[in-house]
mmCIF file of C-alpha atoms in Angstrom:
data_model
loop_
_atom_site.group_PDB
_atom_site.id
_atom_site.type_symbol
_atom_site.label_atom_id
_atom_site.label_comp_id
_atom_site.label_asym_id
_atom_site.label_seq_id
_atom_site.Cartn_x
_atom_site.Cartn_y
_atom_site.Cartn_z
ATOM 1 C CA MET A 1 0.166 -0.191 -0.004
ATOM 2 C CA ILE A 2 1.216 3.207 -0.997
ATOM 3 C CA ILE A 3 -0.471 7.039 0.610
ATOM 4 C CA THR A 4 0.942 10.120 -1.496
ATOM 5 C CA ARG A 5 -0.296 13.617 -0.355
ATOM 6 C CA THR A 6 -0.017 16.331 -2.743
ATOM 7 C CA PRO A 7 -0.957 20.427 -1.843
ATOM 8 C CA PHE A 8 -3.254 22.552 -3.645
ATOM 9 C CA ARG A 9 -2.017 25.858 -5.124
ATOM 10 C CA ILE A 10 -2.919 29.236 -5.576
ATOM 11 C CA SER A 11 -2.131 31.215 -9.009
ATOM 12 C CA PHE A 12 -1.261 34.779 -8.391
ATOM 13 C CA PHE A 13 -0.170 36.246 -11.569
ATOM 14 C CA GLY A 14 0.321 34.938 -15.029
ATOM 15 C CA GLY A 15 -2.238 32.646 -15.189
ATOM 16 C CA GLY A 16 -2.969 32.055 -19.058
ATOM 17 C CA THR A 17 0.483 32.426 -20.241
ATOM 18 C CA ASP A 18 0.997 28.795 -19.165
ATOM 19 C CA TYR A 19 -0.422 27.426 -21.879
ATOM 20 C CA PRO A 20 1.041 25.584 -24.607
ATOM 21 C CA SER A 21 -0.861 27.573 -27.073
ATOM 22 C CA TRP A 22 1.159 30.552 -25.940
ATOM 23 C CA TYR A 23 4.513 30.079 -24.257
ATOM 24 C CA ARG A 24 5.512 28.026 -27.052
ATOM 25 C CA LYS A 25 5.351 31.026 -29.169
ATOM 26 C CA ASN A 26 5.715 33.487 -26.672
ATOM 27 C CA GLU A 27 7.266 31.931 -23.261
ATOM 28 C CA GLY A 28 5.150 32.195 -20.392
ATOM 29 C CA MET A 29 5.621 33.100 -16.742
ATOM 30 C CA VAL A 30 3.430 32.794 -13.351
ATOM 31 C CA ILE A 31 3.699 33.258 -9.740
ATOM 32 C CA SER A 32 2.124 30.811 -7.581
ATOM 33 C CA CYS A 33 2.255 28.727 -4.486
ATOM 34 C CA ALA A 34 1.010 25.308 -3.021
ATOM 35 C CA ILE A 35 -0.580 25.482 0.122
ATOM 36 C CA ASN A 36 -1.201 23.110 2.791
ATOM 37 C CA LYS A 37 -4.624 21.620 1.939
ATOM 38 C CA TYR A 38 -4.071 18.335 0.287
ATOM 39 C CA CYS A 39 -5.234 15.918 -2.456
ATOM 40 C CA TYR A 40 -4.562 12.004 -0.875
ATOM 41 C CA ILE A 41 -4.211 9.091 -2.880
ATOM 42 C CA THR A 42 -4.533 5.202 -1.327
ATOM 43 C CA ALA A 43 -2.924 3.059 -3.930
ATOM 44 C CA ARG A 44 -2.760 -0.904 -3.545
ATOM 45 C CA ASP A 45 -2.347 -4.277 -4.922
ATOM 46 C CA LEU A 46 -5.654 -6.343 -4.702
ATOM 47 C CA PRO A 47 -5.808 -9.894 -3.742
ATOM 48 C CA PRO A 48 -6.326 -11.800 -7.148
ATOM 49 C CA PHE A 49 -9.678 -13.780 -5.905
ATOM 50 C CA PHE A 50 -12.549 -10.291 -6.156
ATOM 51 C CA LYS A 51 -14.792 -10.615 -8.498
ATOM 52 C CA TYR A 52 -13.267 -7.284 -10.004
ATOM 53 C CA LYS A 53 -9.240 -6.012 -10.860
ATOM 54 C CA TYR A 54 -9.875 -2.281 -10.545
ATOM 55 C CA ARG A 55 -11.674 -0.942 -7.666
ATOM 56 C CA ILE A 56 -11.906 3.056 -7.854
ATOM 57 C CA ARG A 57 -13.071 5.365 -4.901
ATOM 58 C CA TYR A 58 -13.882 9.001 -5.232
ATOM 59 C CA TYR A 59 -16.780 10.680 -4.920
ATOM 60 C CA LYS A 60 -18.173 7.736 -7.071
ATOM 61 C CA SER A 61 -17.036 4.263 -6.730
ATOM 62 C CA GLU A 62 -16.434 1.995 -9.613
ATOM 63 C CA ALA A 63 -15.739 -1.958 -9.372
ATOM 64 C CA VAL A 64 -14.732 -2.775 -13.191
ATOM 65 C CA LYS A 65 -12.306 -5.554 -14.447
ATOM 66 C CA GLU A 66 -10.581 -3.817 -17.535
ATOM 67 C CA VAL A 67 -8.963 -0.526 -17.016
ATOM 68 C CA SER A 68 -11.078 0.849 -20.591
ATOM 69 C CA LYS A 69 -14.295 0.235 -18.631
ATOM 70 C CA ILE A 70 -12.983 2.785 -15.779
ATOM 71 C CA LYS A 71 -15.547 6.034 -15.985
ATOM 72 C CA HIS A 72 -12.989 8.526 -13.847
ATOM 73 C CA PRO A 73 -10.752 10.202 -17.156
ATOM 74 C CA SER A 74 -7.433 10.665 -14.940
ATOM 75 C CA VAL A 75 -7.369 6.795 -13.748
ATOM 76 C CA ARG A 76 -7.930 4.988 -16.790
ATOM 77 C CA ALA A 77 -5.536 7.212 -18.903
ATOM 78 C CA CYS A 78 -2.665 6.853 -16.271
ATOM 79 C CA LEU A 79 -3.404 3.043 -15.627
ATOM 80 C CA ASN A 80 -3.287 2.470 -19.541
ATOM 81 C CA LYS A 81 0.049 4.683 -19.940
ATOM 82 C CA TYR A 82 1.523 2.993 -17.271
ATOM 83 C CA GLU A 83 1.307 -0.168 -18.010
ATOM 84 C CA PHE A 84 -1.271 -1.426 -15.094
ATOM 85 C CA GLU A 85 -3.725 -3.068 -17.939
ATOM 86 C CA ARG A 86 -2.812 -7.047 -15.936
ATOM 87 C CA ARG A 87 -2.512 -5.876 -12.002
ATOM 88 C CA PRO A 88 -5.622 -5.679 -10.036
ATOM 89 C CA ILE A 89 -5.448 -2.567 -8.353
ATOM 90 C CA GLU A 90 -7.421 -0.219 -6.046
ATOM 91 C CA ILE A 91 -7.667 3.979 -5.235
ATOM 92 C CA VAL A 92 -9.134 5.874 -3.487
ATOM 93 C CA HIS A 93 -9.167 9.717 -3.026
ATOM 94 C CA ASN A 94 -9.725 11.848 -0.338
ATOM 95 C CA ALA A 95 -9.474 15.545 -0.220
ATOM 96 C CA ASP A 96 -9.361 18.465 1.835
ATOM 97 C CA LEU A 97 -11.277 20.864 -0.111
ATOM 98 C CA PRO A 98 -14.049 20.719 -2.514
ATOM 99 C CA ALA A 99 -13.101 19.862 -6.219
ATOM 100 C CA GLN A 100 -13.764 22.710 -9.035
ATOM 101 C CA SER A 101 -12.997 25.256 -6.782
ATOM 102 C CA GLY A 102 -10.246 27.124 -8.437
ATOM 103 C CA LEU A 103 -7.505 25.267 -6.746
ATOM 104 C CA GLY A 104 -5.504 23.217 -9.107
ATOM 105 C CA SER A 105 -7.773 20.203 -7.379
ATOM 106 C CA SER A 106 -7.721 17.719 -10.861
ATOM 107 C CA SER A 107 -3.391 18.303 -12.024
ATOM 108 C CA ALA A 108 -2.765 18.038 -7.813
ATOM 109 C CA PHE A 109 -5.042 14.320 -8.653
ATOM 110 C CA THR A 110 -3.307 13.512 -11.563
ATOM 111 C CA VAL A 111 -0.082 14.256 -9.555
ATOM 112 C CA SER A 112 -0.317 12.441 -7.152
ATOM 113 C CA LEU A 113 -1.760 9.559 -8.687
ATOM 114 C CA CYS A 114 1.027 9.462 -11.326
ATOM 115 C CA HIS A 115 3.299 9.524 -8.145
ATOM 116 C CA ALA A 116 1.258 6.131 -6.196
ATOM 117 C CA LEU A 117 1.666 4.415 -9.332
ATOM 118 C CA SER A 118 5.198 5.046 -10.011
ATOM 119 C CA GLY A 119 6.067 4.633 -6.154
ATOM 120 C CA LEU A 120 3.879 0.681 -6.886
ATOM 121 C CA GLN A 121 6.253 0.262 -9.694
ATOM 122 C CA SER A 122 8.856 1.086 -7.676
ATOM 123 C CA LYS A 123 9.837 3.818 -9.545
ATOM 124 C CA MET A 124 11.230 7.274 -7.841
ATOM 125 C CA LEU A 125 10.392 10.505 -9.802
ATOM 126 C CA THR A 126 12.229 13.866 -9.523
ATOM 127 C CA LYS A 127 9.295 16.990 -9.113
ATOM 128 C CA LYS A 128 9.712 17.693 -12.090
ATOM 129 C CA GLN A 129 9.354 14.358 -13.959
ATOM 130 C CA LEU A 130 5.372 14.458 -11.462
ATOM 131 C CA ALA A 131 4.674 17.541 -13.433
ATOM 132 C CA LEU A 132 5.398 16.281 -17.028
ATOM 133 C CA ARG A 133 3.732 12.992 -16.838
ATOM 134 C CA ALA A 134 0.531 15.095 -15.338
ATOM 135 C CA ILE A 135 1.147 17.893 -18.011
ATOM 136 C CA ASP A 136 1.167 14.824 -20.489
ATOM 137 C CA ILE A 137 -1.555 13.096 -19.281
ATOM 138 C CA GLU A 138 -4.148 16.168 -19.022
ATOM 139 C CA GLN A 139 -2.782 17.769 -22.104
ATOM 140 C CA ASN A 140 -1.833 14.828 -24.516
ATOM 141 C CA ILE A 141 -4.265 11.841 -23.991
ATOM 142 C CA LEU A 142 -7.457 13.318 -21.867
ATOM 143 C CA ASN A 143 -6.556 16.400 -24.893
ATOM 144 C CA GLU A 144 -8.135 18.463 -21.125
ATOM 145 C CA SER A 145 -8.251 22.796 -21.958
ATOM 146 C CA VAL A 146 -5.621 22.836 -18.899
ATOM 147 C CA GLY A 147 -2.104 24.715 -18.540
ATOM 148 C CA SER A 148 0.992 23.488 -17.395
ATOM 149 C CA GLN A 149 1.335 25.514 -14.144
ATOM 150 C CA ASP A 150 -0.946 23.715 -12.191
ATOM 151 C CA GLN A 151 0.734 20.741 -12.307
ATOM 152 C CA THR A 152 4.281 22.072 -11.907
ATOM 153 C CA ILE A 153 3.648 23.837 -8.498
ATOM 154 C CA THR A 154 1.840 21.095 -6.842
ATOM 155 C CA ALA A 155 4.370 18.560 -7.854
ATOM 156 C CA PHE A 156 6.905 21.058 -6.468
ATOM 157 C CA GLY A 157 5.254 22.739 -3.918
ATOM 158 C CA GLY A 158 6.656 26.239 -2.226
ATOM 159 C CA LEU A 159 6.352 29.587 -3.710
ATOM 160 C CA ASN A 160 7.904 29.965 -7.197
ATOM 161 C CA THR A 161 8.033 31.907 -10.344
ATOM 162 C CA ILE A 162 7.741 29.350 -12.991
ATOM 163 C CA ILE A 163 9.073 29.983 -16.442
ATOM 164 C CA PHE A 164 7.047 28.207 -19.548
ATOM 165 C CA GLN A 165 10.541 28.383 -21.964
ATOM 166 C CA LYS A 166 9.266 27.758 -26.017
ATOM 167 C CA ASN A 167 10.876 24.689 -26.548
ATOM 168 C CA ASN A 168 8.429 22.955 -23.737
ATOM 169 C CA ASN A 169 11.016 23.335 -21.014
ATOM 170 C CA ILE A 170 9.406 23.970 -17.697
ATOM 171 C CA GLN A 171 12.331 26.407 -15.182
ATOM 172 C CA VAL A 172 11.218 26.443 -11.265
ATOM 173 C CA GLU A 173 12.429 29.400 -9.680
ATOM 174 C CA LYS A 174 12.153 29.600 -5.858
ATOM 175 C CA ILE A 175 11.108 32.701 -4.216
ATOM 176 C CA ILE A 176 13.667 33.407 -1.255
ATOM 177 C CA MET A 177 12.600 36.053 1.702
ATOM 178 C CA PRO A 178 13.360 37.038 5.105
ATOM 179 C CA LYS A 179 10.766 35.330 7.599
ATOM 180 C CA ASP A 180 9.119 38.410 9.154
ATOM 181 C CA GLN A 181 8.123 39.635 5.071
ATOM 182 C CA TYR A 182 7.312 36.020 4.077
ATOM 183 C CA ASP A 183 5.019 35.670 7.411
ATOM 184 C CA GLU A 184 3.408 38.821 6.366
ATOM 185 C CA PHE A 185 3.103 37.971 3.030
ATOM 186 C CA GLN A 186 1.412 34.724 3.958
ATOM 187 C CA ASP A 187 -0.766 36.658 6.905
ATOM 188 C CA SER A 188 -2.120 39.541 4.705
ATOM 189 C CA MET A 189 -4.194 37.008 2.540
ATOM 190 C CA LEU A 190 -7.874 35.713 3.018
ATOM 191 C CA LEU A 191 -9.388 32.695 1.053
ATOM 192 C CA ILE A 192 -13.161 33.194 0.307
ATOM 193 C CA PHE A 193 -15.213 30.242 -0.922
ATOM 194 C CA THR A 194 -17.848 32.022 -3.074
ATOM 195 C CA ASP A 195 -19.727 28.723 -2.738
ATOM 196 C CA MET A 196 -20.023 28.440 -6.755
ATOM 197 C CA GLN A 197 -18.583 25.367 -8.147
ATOM 198 C CA ARG A 198 -17.670 25.253 -12.024
ATOM 199 C CA ASN A 199 -16.631 23.527 -14.612
ATOM 200 C CA ALA A 200 -13.144 24.820 -15.200
ATOM 201 C CA ASN A 201 -12.358 22.698 -18.617
ATOM 202 C CA LYS A 202 -15.526 24.960 -20.383
ATOM 203 C CA VAL A 203 -14.097 28.046 -18.788
ATOM 204 C CA SER A 204 -10.014 27.057 -20.448
ATOM 205 C CA ALA A 205 -11.692 26.102 -23.416
ATOM 206 C CA ASP A 206 -13.200 29.322 -24.308
ATOM 207 C CA GLN A 207 -10.051 31.026 -23.230
ATOM 208 C CA ILE A 208 -8.229 28.970 -25.547
ATOM 209 C CA LYS A 209 -10.792 30.005 -28.269
ATOM 210 C CA ARG A 210 -10.464 33.586 -27.966
ATOM 211 C CA ILE A 211 -6.007 33.493 -27.462
ATOM 212 C CA GLU A 212 -5.583 35.268 -31.202
ATOM 213 C CA LYS A 213 -7.853 37.597 -29.609
ATOM 214 C CA ASN A 214 -6.246 38.104 -26.526
ATOM 215 C CA ILE A 215 -3.054 38.070 -28.281
ATOM 216 C CA SER A 216 -3.886 41.036 -30.554
ATOM 217 C CA ASN A 217 -5.657 43.250 -27.741
ATOM 218 C CA ASN A 218 -2.404 42.621 -25.521
ATOM 219 C CA PHE A 219 -3.785 40.911 -22.557
ATOM 220 C CA LEU A 220 -1.824 37.982 -22.388
ATOM 221 C CA GLU A 221 1.280 40.312 -22.612
ATOM 222 C CA LYS A 222 0.075 42.690 -19.726
ATOM 223 C CA MET A 223 -0.203 40.038 -18.203
ATOM 224 C CA MET A 224 3.240 38.723 -18.851
ATOM 225 C CA ASP A 225 4.639 42.611 -18.039
ATOM 226 C CA VAL A 226 3.008 42.594 -14.900
ATOM 227 C CA THR A 227 4.503 38.945 -13.540
ATOM 228 C CA GLN A 228 7.906 39.980 -15.126
ATOM 229 C CA ARG A 229 7.390 43.600 -12.766
ATOM 230 C CA VAL A 230 6.277 41.713 -9.950
ATOM 231 C CA ARG A 231 9.103 39.027 -10.226
ATOM 232 C CA LYS A 232 11.638 41.894 -9.839
ATOM 233 C CA GLU A 233 10.186 44.559 -8.083
ATOM 234 C CA ILE A 234 8.696 43.214 -5.353
ATOM 235 C CA PHE A 235 9.760 39.355 -5.103
ATOM 236 C CA LEU A 236 13.520 40.218 -5.903
ATOM 237 C CA ASN A 237 13.362 43.228 -3.784
ATOM 238 C CA SER A 238 15.324 43.463 -0.266
ATOM 239 C CA LYS A 239 11.861 45.061 0.947
ATOM 240 C CA PHE A 240 8.874 42.946 0.462
ATOM 241 C CA ASP A 241 5.534 45.472 0.421
ATOM 242 C CA ILE A 242 1.867 44.163 1.108
ATOM 243 C CA LYS A 243 0.305 46.843 -0.251
ATOM 244 C CA ASN A 244 2.554 47.025 -4.192
ATOM 245 C CA PHE A 245 1.587 43.392 -4.097
ATOM 246 C CA GLY A 246 -2.455 43.442 -3.567
ATOM 247 C CA GLU A 247 -2.360 46.864 -6.086
ATOM 248 C CA ALA A 248 -0.814 44.562 -8.836
ATOM 249 C CA LEU A 249 -2.738 41.904 -8.172
ATOM 250 C CA ASN A 250 -5.983 44.237 -8.548
ATOM 251 C CA ILE A 251 -4.097 45.077 -11.880
ATOM 252 C CA GLN A 252 -3.566 41.013 -12.971
ATOM 253 C CA TRP A 253 -7.495 40.233 -12.100
ATOM 254 C CA ASN A 254 -9.094 43.492 -14.128
ATOM 255 C CA LEU A 255 -6.620 42.260 -17.020
ATOM 256 C CA LYS A 256 -7.624 38.002 -16.474
ATOM 257 C CA LYS A 257 -11.880 39.355 -16.687
ATOM 258 C CA LYS A 258 -10.776 40.293 -20.446
ATOM 259 C CA LEU A 259 -9.744 37.060 -21.452
ATOM 260 C CA SER A 260 -13.089 35.507 -21.026
ATOM 261 C CA LYS A 261 -16.634 36.635 -20.422
ATOM 262 C CA ARG A 262 -17.020 33.306 -18.515
ATOM 263 C CA ILE A 263 -14.346 34.410 -16.034
ATOM 264 C CA SER A 264 -16.590 36.435 -13.482
ATOM 265 C CA ASN A 265 -20.252 37.277 -12.617
ATOM 266 C CA LYS A 266 -22.236 39.545 -10.793
ATOM 267 C CA LYS A 267 -21.634 38.085 -7.081
ATOM 268 C CA ILE A 268 -17.956 38.082 -7.844
ATOM 269 C CA ASP A 269 -18.043 41.620 -9.564
ATOM 270 C CA ASP A 270 -20.277 42.278 -6.111
ATOM 271 C CA LEU A 271 -17.743 40.643 -3.904
ATOM 272 C CA TYR A 272 -14.957 41.806 -4.724
ATOM 273 C CA ASN A 273 -15.905 45.279 -5.137
ATOM 274 C CA PHE A 274 -17.422 45.097 -1.040
ATOM 275 C CA SER A 275 -13.732 43.580 -0.006
ATOM 276 C CA MET A 276 -12.367 46.783 -1.833
ATOM 277 C CA LYS A 277 -14.237 49.034 -0.011
ATOM 278 C CA ASN A 278 -14.463 47.701 3.299
ATOM 279 C CA GLY A 279 -10.357 47.138 3.490
ATOM 280 C CA ALA A 280 -8.525 44.977 0.193
ATOM 281 C CA ILE A 281 -6.298 46.061 -1.215
ATOM 282 C CA GLY A 282 -6.743 43.718 -4.150
ATOM 283 C CA GLY A 283 -7.482 40.086 -5.058
ATOM 284 C CA LYS A 284 -8.407 38.075 -7.995
ATOM 285 C CA LEU A 285 -10.867 34.777 -8.535
ATOM 286 C CA LEU A 286 -8.722 31.701 -8.860
ATOM 287 C CA GLY A 287 -8.298 28.866 -11.231
ATOM 288 C CA ALA A 288 -10.251 29.499 -14.844
ATOM 289 C CA GLY A 289 -12.734 31.100 -13.159
ATOM 290 C CA ASN A 290 -16.900 32.035 -12.900
ATOM 291 C CA GLY A 291 -16.687 30.471 -9.705
ATOM 292 C CA GLY A 292 -14.702 28.507 -6.798
ATOM 293 C CA PHE A 293 -12.276 30.640 -4.482
ATOM 294 C CA PHE A 294 -11.481 34.627 -3.890
ATOM 295 C CA LEU A 295 -8.144 35.486 -2.770
ATOM 296 C CA LEU A 296 -7.824 38.801 -1.137
ATOM 297 C CA VAL A 297 -5.246 40.633 0.228
ATOM 298 C CA VAL A 298 -5.634 42.925 3.010
ATOM 299 C CA ASN A 299 -3.107 44.857 5.950
ATOM 300 C CA LYS A 300 -2.852 43.379 8.930
ATOM 301 C CA LYS A 301 -4.756 46.034 10.549
ATOM 302 C CA ASN A 302 -7.802 46.337 8.354
ATOM 303 C CA LYS A 303 -7.828 42.236 8.572
ATOM 304 C CA LYS A 304 -10.181 41.569 10.876
ATOM 305 C CA GLN A 305 -12.600 43.718 10.217
ATOM 306 C CA LEU A 306 -12.746 42.857 6.609
ATOM 307 C CA ILE A 307 -13.606 39.254 7.910
ATOM 308 C CA SER A 308 -16.109 40.543 10.216
ATOM 309 C CA LYS A 309 -18.008 42.375 7.194
ATOM 310 C CA LEU A 310 -17.485 38.985 5.287
ATOM 311 C CA LYS A 311 -19.244 36.640 7.949
ATOM 312 C CA LYS A 312 -21.528 35.026 5.063
ATOM 313 C CA TYR A 313 -18.869 33.658 3.421
ATOM 314 C CA LEU A 314 -16.432 30.249 4.067
ATOM 315 C CA ILE A 315 -12.959 31.808 5.110
ATOM 316 C CA VAL A 316 -10.649 28.725 4.710
ATOM 317 C CA PRO A 317 -7.562 29.874 6.415
ATOM 318 C CA PHE A 318 -4.184 28.273 5.032
ATOM 319 C CA ARG A 319 -0.465 28.257 5.350
ATOM 320 C CA ILE A 320 2.225 27.627 2.290
ATOM 321 C CA ASP A 321 3.527 24.266 1.885
ATOM 322 C CA ASP A 322 6.943 23.952 0.979
ATOM 323 C CA THR A 323 7.255 19.819 0.359
ATOM 324 C CA GLY A 324 5.012 19.810 -2.914
ATOM 325 C CA SER A 325 4.109 16.078 -3.841
ATOM 326 C CA GLN A 326 4.910 13.646 -1.292
ATOM 327 C CA ILE A 327 5.030 9.808 -0.577
ATOM 328 C CA ILE A 328 3.694 9.986 3.147
ATOM 329 C CA TYR A 329 3.119 6.262 3.481
ATOM 330 C CA TYR A 330 4.717 2.771 2.149
ATOM 331 C CA LYS A 331 4.361 -0.593 2.979
#
C-alpha cells in the first residue's frame, strides 16, 4: 500500500500564459504557491480472488474488470499509460477541499496518482518528472483545456516563479524571502469560498479559443508584463511591500477578466467591490474563473474588520506548503 499527499495551489500572476498555445510562441511566466490543503491518493494491489480487478473510490465508486471500463478519465488514462492493465489495484481519493473550486484540484489528483503508481512500480520520480507526467496525461491523452502551471506547482510545492519556455522546458525558481516578510505575506491573505463550483474545462476552453484575439488586444502580453514587474520589483526586492503586491494583483484581476466573459459574474464582482470598499488592497478569483475560491489581500490592521464584514462567506485559513507531492506512507 502507498499513500501520496499533494498540495492544492494558489495562482497569483500570469495565469493564461501557461497554456501551450501561448508559451510555445511567446514563453510564459506565472507566480504561484502551494498551500497546506491536500489531495490524498491511497493505492494498493488487490488480492486476486475479487470478481473485479480495479476498484476506484472518489465521490463515486467503481469496480470493473477492465481498465477501459473505468469512468474516471484520469485514472483510466494513468493505468493505461503506465501499464497497469494486468495488475489488480484499488485507488482511493480523499481531499481537504472540494473539487472544481479553482485550487488546481484536478491536477493535484493527477500528480498524486502518478506519484502513487510510480511508487507501486518502485520508481522514484523527481518533482519535474511528476509534473511532466501529469501535463502529458491531461493535455495530450485526455485533451483537456488546461495549462501547465497547476501540475508544476502541486508537484514542486513552495512559492515560485515558473517560466514556461518555447522549447517546452519548465524552469522553477523558488522565491526566497526573510522570515518576517514571508510571514507578513501569508498573514495578509484571505481565501474566500464563493460557494459556486464550476467546470474549469469550459472556461479554459473559451480562453484558448480566444487566444488569438487576446494576443491582438495585448491582454496576455500585459499580464506577462505585470508578472515580470512583480517578480523583479516586489519579490526580488530586499524589502517586500504588501501594498504594491495587492495593487498589482488588482491590475492582474482586471486583465484576467478580459480574457473571457465566462471568468467573472455579478456575484463575484459584487464580492470583490464590497471587499475593496472594506479594507482589501487587491485580489482575484482563483483558477479558470466563474466560481470557486476568491483570494483577497488585506493589511493586517484591516484584516479583522474585513473578516467581520464577510461573515456570510466561508473563509479558509492556510499557509504555504513547501514540500510538494510526497509519499507519506509505504508498506
